[in-house]
mmCIF file of C-alpha atoms in Angstrom:
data_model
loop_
_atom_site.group_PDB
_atom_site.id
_atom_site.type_symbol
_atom_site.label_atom_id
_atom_site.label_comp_id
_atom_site.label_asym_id
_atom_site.label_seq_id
_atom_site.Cartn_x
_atom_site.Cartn_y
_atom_site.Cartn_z
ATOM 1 C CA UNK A 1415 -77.452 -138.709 97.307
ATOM 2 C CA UNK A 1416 -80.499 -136.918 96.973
ATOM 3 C CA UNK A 1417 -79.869 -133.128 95.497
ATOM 4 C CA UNK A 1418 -82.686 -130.619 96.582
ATOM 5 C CA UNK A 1419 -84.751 -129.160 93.878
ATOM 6 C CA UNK A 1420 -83.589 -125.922 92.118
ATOM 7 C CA UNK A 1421 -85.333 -122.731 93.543
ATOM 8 C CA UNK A 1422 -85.529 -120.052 90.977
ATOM 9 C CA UNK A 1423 -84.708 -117.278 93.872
ATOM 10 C CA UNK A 1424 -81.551 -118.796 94.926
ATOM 11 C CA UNK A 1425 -78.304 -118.045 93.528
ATOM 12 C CA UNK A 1426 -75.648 -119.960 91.738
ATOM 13 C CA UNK A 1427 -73.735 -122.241 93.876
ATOM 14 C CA UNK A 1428 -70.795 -120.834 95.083
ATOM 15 C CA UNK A 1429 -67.177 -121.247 93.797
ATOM 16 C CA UNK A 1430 -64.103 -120.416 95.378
ATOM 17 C CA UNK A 1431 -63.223 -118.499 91.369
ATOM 18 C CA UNK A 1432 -66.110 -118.638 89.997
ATOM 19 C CA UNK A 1433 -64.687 -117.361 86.717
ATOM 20 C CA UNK A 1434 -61.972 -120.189 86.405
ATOM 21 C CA UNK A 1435 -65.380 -122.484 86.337
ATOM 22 C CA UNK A 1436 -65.986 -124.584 82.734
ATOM 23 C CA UNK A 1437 -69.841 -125.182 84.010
ATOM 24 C CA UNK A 1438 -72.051 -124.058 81.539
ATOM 25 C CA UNK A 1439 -74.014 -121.010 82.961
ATOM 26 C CA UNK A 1440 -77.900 -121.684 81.584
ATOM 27 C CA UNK A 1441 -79.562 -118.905 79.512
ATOM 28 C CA UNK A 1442 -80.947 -116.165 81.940
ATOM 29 C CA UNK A 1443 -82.384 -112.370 81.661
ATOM 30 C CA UNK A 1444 -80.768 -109.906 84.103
ATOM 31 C CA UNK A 1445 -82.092 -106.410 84.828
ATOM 32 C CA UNK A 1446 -79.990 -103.657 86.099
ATOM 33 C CA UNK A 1447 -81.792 -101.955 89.783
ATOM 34 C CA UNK A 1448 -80.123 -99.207 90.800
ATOM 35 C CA UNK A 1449 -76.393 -100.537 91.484
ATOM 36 C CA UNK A 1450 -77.241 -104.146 91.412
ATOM 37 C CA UNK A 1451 -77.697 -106.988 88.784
ATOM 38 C CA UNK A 1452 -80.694 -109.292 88.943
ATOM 39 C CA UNK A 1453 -81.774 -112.292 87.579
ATOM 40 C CA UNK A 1454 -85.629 -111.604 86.194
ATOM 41 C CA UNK A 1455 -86.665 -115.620 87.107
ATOM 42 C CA UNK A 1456 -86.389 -114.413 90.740
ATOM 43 C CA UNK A 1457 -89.739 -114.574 92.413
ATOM 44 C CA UNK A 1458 -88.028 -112.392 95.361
ATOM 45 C CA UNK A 1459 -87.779 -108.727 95.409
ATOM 46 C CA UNK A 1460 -85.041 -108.808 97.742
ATOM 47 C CA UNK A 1461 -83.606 -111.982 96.823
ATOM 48 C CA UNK A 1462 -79.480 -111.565 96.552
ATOM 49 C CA UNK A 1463 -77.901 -110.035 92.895
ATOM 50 C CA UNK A 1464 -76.222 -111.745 90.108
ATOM 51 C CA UNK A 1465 -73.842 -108.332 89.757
ATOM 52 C CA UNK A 1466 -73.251 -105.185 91.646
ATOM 53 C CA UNK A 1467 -71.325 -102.029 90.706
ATOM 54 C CA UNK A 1468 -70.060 -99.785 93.408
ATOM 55 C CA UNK A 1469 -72.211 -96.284 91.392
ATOM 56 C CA UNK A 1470 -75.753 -96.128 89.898
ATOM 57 C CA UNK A 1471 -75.709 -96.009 86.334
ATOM 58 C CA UNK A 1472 -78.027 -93.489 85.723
ATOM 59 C CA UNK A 1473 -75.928 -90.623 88.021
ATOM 60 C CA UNK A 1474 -72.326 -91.959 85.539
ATOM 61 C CA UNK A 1475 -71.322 -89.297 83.008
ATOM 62 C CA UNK A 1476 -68.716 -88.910 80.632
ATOM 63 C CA UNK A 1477 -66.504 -87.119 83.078
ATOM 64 C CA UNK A 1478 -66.336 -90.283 85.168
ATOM 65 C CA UNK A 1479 -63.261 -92.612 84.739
ATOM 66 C CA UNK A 1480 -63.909 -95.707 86.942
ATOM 67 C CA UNK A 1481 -66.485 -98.119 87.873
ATOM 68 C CA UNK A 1482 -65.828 -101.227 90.005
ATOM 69 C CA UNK A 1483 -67.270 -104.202 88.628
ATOM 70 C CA UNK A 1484 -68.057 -107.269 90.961
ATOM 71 C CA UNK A 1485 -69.770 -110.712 90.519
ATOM 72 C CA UNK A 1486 -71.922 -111.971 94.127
ATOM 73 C CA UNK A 1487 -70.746 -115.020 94.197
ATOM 74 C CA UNK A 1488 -72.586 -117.055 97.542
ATOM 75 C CA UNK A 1489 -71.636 -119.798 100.190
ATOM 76 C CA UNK A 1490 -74.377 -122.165 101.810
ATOM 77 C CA UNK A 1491 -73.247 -122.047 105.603
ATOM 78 C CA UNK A 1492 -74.918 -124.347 108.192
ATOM 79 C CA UNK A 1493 -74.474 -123.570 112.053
ATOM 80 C CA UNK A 1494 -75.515 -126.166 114.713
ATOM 81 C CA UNK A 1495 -74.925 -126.054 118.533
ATOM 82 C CA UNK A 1496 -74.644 -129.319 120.976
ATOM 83 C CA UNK A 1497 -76.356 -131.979 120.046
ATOM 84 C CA UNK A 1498 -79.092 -129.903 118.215
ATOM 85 C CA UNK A 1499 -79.717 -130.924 115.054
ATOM 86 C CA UNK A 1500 -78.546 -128.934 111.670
ATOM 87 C CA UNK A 1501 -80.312 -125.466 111.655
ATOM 88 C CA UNK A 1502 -81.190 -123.728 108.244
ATOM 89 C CA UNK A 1503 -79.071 -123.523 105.798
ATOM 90 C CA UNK A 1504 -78.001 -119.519 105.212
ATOM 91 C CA UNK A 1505 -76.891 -118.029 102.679
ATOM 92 C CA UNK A 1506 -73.984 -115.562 102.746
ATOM 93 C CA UNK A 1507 -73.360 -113.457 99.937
ATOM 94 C CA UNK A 1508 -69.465 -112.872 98.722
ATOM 95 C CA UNK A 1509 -68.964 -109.780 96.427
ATOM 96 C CA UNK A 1510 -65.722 -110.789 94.477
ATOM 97 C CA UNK A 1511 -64.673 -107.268 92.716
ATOM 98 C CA UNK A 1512 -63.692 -108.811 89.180
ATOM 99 C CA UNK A 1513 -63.658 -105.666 86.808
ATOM 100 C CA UNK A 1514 -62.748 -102.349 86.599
ATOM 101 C CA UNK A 1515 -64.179 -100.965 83.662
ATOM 102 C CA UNK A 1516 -62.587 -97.620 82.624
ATOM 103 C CA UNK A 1517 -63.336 -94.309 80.457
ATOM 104 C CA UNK A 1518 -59.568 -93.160 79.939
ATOM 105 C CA UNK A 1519 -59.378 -89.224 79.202
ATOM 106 C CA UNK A 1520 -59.451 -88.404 75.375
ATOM 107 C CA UNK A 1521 -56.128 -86.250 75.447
ATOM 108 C CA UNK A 1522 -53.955 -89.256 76.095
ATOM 109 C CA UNK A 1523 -55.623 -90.674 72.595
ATOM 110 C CA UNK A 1524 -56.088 -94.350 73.718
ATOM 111 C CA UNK A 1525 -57.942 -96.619 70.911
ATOM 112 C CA UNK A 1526 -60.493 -97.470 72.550
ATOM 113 C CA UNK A 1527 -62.554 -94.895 74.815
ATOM 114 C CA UNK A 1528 -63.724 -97.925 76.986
ATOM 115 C CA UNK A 1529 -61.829 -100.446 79.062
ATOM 116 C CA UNK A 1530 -62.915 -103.222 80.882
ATOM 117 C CA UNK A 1531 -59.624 -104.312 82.970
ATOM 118 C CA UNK A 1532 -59.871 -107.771 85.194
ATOM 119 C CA UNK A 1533 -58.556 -107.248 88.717
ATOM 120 C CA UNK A 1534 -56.701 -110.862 88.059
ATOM 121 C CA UNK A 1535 -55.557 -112.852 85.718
ATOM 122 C CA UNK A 1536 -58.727 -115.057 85.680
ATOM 123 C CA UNK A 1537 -61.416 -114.691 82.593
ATOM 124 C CA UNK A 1538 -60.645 -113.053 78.966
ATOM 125 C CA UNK A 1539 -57.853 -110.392 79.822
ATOM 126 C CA UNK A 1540 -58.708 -106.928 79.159
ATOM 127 C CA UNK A 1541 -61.334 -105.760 76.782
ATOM 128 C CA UNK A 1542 -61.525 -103.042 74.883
ATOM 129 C CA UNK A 1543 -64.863 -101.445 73.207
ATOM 130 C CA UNK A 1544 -65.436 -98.689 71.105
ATOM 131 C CA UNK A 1545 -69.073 -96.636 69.527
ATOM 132 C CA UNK A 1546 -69.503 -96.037 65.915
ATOM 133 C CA UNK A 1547 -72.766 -96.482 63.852
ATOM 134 C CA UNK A 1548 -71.857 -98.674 60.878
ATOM 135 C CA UNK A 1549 -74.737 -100.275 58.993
ATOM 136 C CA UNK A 1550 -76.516 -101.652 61.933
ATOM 137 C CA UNK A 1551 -73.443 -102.129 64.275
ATOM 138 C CA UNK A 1552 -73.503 -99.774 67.116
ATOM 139 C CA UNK A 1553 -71.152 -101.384 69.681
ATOM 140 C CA UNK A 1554 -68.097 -103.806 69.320
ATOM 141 C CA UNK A 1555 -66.017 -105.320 72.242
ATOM 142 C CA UNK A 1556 -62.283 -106.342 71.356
ATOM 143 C CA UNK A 1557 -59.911 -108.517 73.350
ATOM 144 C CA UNK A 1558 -56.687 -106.287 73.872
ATOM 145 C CA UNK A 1559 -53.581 -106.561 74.362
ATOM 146 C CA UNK A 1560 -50.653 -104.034 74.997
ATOM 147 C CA UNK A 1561 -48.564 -103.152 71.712
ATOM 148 C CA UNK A 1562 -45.504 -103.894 71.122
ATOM 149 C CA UNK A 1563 -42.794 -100.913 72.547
ATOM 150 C CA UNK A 1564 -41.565 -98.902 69.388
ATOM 151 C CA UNK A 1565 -39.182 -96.970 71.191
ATOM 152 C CA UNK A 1566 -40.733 -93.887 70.258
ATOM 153 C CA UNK A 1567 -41.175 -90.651 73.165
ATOM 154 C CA UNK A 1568 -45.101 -90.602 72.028
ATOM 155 C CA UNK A 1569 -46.379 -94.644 72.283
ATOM 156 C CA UNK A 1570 -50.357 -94.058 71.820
ATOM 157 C CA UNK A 1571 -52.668 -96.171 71.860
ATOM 158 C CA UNK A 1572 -51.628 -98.479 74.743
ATOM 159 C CA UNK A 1573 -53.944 -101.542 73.440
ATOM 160 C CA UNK A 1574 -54.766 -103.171 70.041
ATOM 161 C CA UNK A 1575 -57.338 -105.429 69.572
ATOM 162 C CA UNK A 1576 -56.915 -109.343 69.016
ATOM 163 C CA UNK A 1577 -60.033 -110.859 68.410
ATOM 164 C CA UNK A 1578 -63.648 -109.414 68.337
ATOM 165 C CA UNK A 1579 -65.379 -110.916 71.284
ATOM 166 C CA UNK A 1580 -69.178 -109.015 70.819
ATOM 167 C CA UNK A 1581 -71.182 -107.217 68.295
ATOM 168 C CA UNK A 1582 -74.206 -105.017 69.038
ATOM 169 C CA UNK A 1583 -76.462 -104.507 66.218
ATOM 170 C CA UNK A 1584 -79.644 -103.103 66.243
ATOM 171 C CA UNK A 1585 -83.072 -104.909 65.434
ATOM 172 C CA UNK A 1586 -85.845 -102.907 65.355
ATOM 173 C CA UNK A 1587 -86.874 -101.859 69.212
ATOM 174 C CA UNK A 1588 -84.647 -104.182 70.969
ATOM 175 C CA UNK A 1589 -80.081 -104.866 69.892
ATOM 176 C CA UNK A 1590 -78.976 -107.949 69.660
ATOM 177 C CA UNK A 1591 -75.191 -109.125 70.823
ATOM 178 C CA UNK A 1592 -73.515 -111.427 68.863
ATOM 179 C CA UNK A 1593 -70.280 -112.979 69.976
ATOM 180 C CA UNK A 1594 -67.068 -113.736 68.036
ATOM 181 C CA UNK A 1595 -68.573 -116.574 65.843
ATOM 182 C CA UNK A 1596 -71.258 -114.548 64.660
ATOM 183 C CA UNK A 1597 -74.244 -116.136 67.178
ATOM 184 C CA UNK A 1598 -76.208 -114.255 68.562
ATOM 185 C CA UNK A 1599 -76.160 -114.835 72.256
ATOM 186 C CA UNK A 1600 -78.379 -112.169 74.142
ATOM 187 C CA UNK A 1601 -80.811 -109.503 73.405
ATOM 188 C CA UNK A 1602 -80.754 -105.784 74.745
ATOM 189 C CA UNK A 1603 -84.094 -104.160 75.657
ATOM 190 C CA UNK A 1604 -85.229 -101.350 78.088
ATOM 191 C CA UNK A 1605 -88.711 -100.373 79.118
ATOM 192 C CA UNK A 1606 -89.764 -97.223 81.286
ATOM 193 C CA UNK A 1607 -86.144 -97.119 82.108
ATOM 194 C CA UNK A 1608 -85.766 -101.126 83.178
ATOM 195 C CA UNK A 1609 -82.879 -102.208 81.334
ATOM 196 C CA UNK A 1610 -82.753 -106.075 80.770
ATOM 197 C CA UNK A 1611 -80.302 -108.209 79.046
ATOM 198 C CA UNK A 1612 -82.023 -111.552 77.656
ATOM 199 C CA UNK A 1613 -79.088 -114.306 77.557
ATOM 200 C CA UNK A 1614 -80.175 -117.061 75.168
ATOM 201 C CA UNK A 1615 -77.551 -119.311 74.943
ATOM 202 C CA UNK A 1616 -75.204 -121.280 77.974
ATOM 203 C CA UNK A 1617 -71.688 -120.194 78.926
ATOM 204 C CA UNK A 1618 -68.723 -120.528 81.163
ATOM 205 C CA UNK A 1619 -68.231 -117.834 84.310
ATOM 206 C CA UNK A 1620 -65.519 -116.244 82.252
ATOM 207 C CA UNK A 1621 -67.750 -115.529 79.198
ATOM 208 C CA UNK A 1622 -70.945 -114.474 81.155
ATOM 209 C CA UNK A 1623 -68.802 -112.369 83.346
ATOM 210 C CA UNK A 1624 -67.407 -110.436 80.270
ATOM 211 C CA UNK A 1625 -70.525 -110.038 78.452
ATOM 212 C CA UNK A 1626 -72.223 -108.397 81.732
ATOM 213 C CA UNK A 1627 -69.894 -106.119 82.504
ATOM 214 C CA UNK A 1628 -69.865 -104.917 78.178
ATOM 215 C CA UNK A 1629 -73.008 -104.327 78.529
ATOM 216 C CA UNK A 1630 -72.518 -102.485 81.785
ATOM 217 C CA UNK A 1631 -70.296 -99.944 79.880
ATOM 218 C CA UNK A 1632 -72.931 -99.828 76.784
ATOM 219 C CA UNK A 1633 -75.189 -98.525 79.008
ATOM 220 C CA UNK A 1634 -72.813 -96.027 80.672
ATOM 221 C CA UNK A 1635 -71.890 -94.708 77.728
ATOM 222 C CA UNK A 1636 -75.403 -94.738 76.370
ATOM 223 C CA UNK A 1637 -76.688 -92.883 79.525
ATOM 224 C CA UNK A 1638 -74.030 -90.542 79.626
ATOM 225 C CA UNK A 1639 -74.494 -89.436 76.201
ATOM 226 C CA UNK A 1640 -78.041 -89.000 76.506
ATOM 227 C CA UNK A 1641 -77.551 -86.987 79.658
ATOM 228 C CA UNK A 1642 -75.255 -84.678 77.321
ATOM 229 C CA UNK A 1643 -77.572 -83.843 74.773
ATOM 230 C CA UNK A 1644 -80.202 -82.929 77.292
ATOM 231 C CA UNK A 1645 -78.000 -80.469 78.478
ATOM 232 C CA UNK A 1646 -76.777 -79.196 75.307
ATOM 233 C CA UNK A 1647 -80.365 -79.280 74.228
ATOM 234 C CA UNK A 1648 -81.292 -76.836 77.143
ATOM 235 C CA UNK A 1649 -77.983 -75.149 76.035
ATOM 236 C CA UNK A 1650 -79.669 -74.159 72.506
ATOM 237 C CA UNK A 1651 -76.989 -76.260 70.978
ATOM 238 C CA UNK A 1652 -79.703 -79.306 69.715
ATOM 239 C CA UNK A 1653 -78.109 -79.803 66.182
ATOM 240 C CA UNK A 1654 -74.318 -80.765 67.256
ATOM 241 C CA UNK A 1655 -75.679 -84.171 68.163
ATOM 242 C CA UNK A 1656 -78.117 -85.260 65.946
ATOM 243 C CA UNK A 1657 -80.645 -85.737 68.242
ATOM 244 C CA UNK A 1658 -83.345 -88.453 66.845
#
């Protein structure tokens, strides 16, 4: 059977869970436009997203509490009438909502100020990440799971982490995300307010899917903070952030 050549401004194939797939997903860089995820190899200005989150990132503050988070996964449809031959194939997008990723309030003193929270049991289970500038680490993403019931009136935090699952560290002008294992599988870059993830290595749905959406929240929380010390900067109040 002859398979028709790949076309760099088509998406993947579609799956009926594309997250429960073991298919390696090749290397790719995605750029974030607005609400919507693209892949940068797409000739097409309006070809269909990778991603697509139901608010633009750059209007999310820390005040917010909930994103949805949803992979476009696609079906190839084919309609013929009669005896008319096959028409043109058409492609019909499928937004499958696969994350909610979360900014809990600080008073009920979770342990991690992010959450990304799968809307089924498919993929990695619920991640947690937390911002702290240690040596050149300025973002780490934690598998979570719920702690064990003490019994006590007070039970806070909820989660506790189980396994790292990324590392951001910065490298000069651009961070680079290294997984578990310590390889570094993507690169984190903006320019005149493009933001671009460059994926270097292949991975299933389930991984890809997480490491999106993490870096979905980086940049929420990035944004948001830098939206904050604007404002406190007009406040007169420059010096409580340490502005660089």
């Amino acid at each position: 059977m002859i398979r028709p050549a790949a076309n760099a401004d088509l998406p993947p194939a579609y799956v009926a869970d594309g997250a429960a797939v073991r298919e390696r997903i090749p290397p790719d860089t995605l750029r974030l436009a607005g609400r919507s995820i693209h892949s940068a190899t797409s000739r097409n200005i309006d070809a269909p997203g990778r991603y697509e989150l139901n608010h633009q990132m750059d209007f999310l503050r820390e005040t917010d509490r909930l994103v949805e988070f949803s992979r476009i996964d696609y079906a190839i449809r084919r309609q013929a009438g009669g005896n008319a031959p096959a028409s043109v194939p058409e492609i019909t997008s499928q937004p499958r909502h696969a994350f909610n990723l979360e900014r809990p309030p600080a008073i009920l003193g979770e342990a991690f100020p992010y959450y990304i929270k799968p809307v089924s049991r498919s993929g990695l289970g619920t991640i947690g990440l937390k911002f702290a500038r240690i040596g050149k680490s300025v973002c780490k993403a934690w598998r979570v799971g719920r702690k064990a019931a003490s019994g006590k009136e007070y039970e806070t935090p909820e989660y506790e982490a189980r396994g790292l699952l990324f590392d951001v560290r910065r490298n000069n002008d651009v961070l680079d995300w290294f997984d578990g294992e310590k390889t570094r599988v993507a690169v984190e870059y903006s320019r005149d307010d493009i933001y671009s993830l460059n994926i270097l290595v292949p991975m299933d749905q389930a991984m890809r899917d997480a490491l999106v959406a993490s870096w979905c929240v980086k940049l929420w929380n990035d944004l948001a903070v830098r939206f904050h010390k604007r404002l406190t900067w007009k406040e007169g109040e420059p010096a409580a952030f340490g502005l660089q």
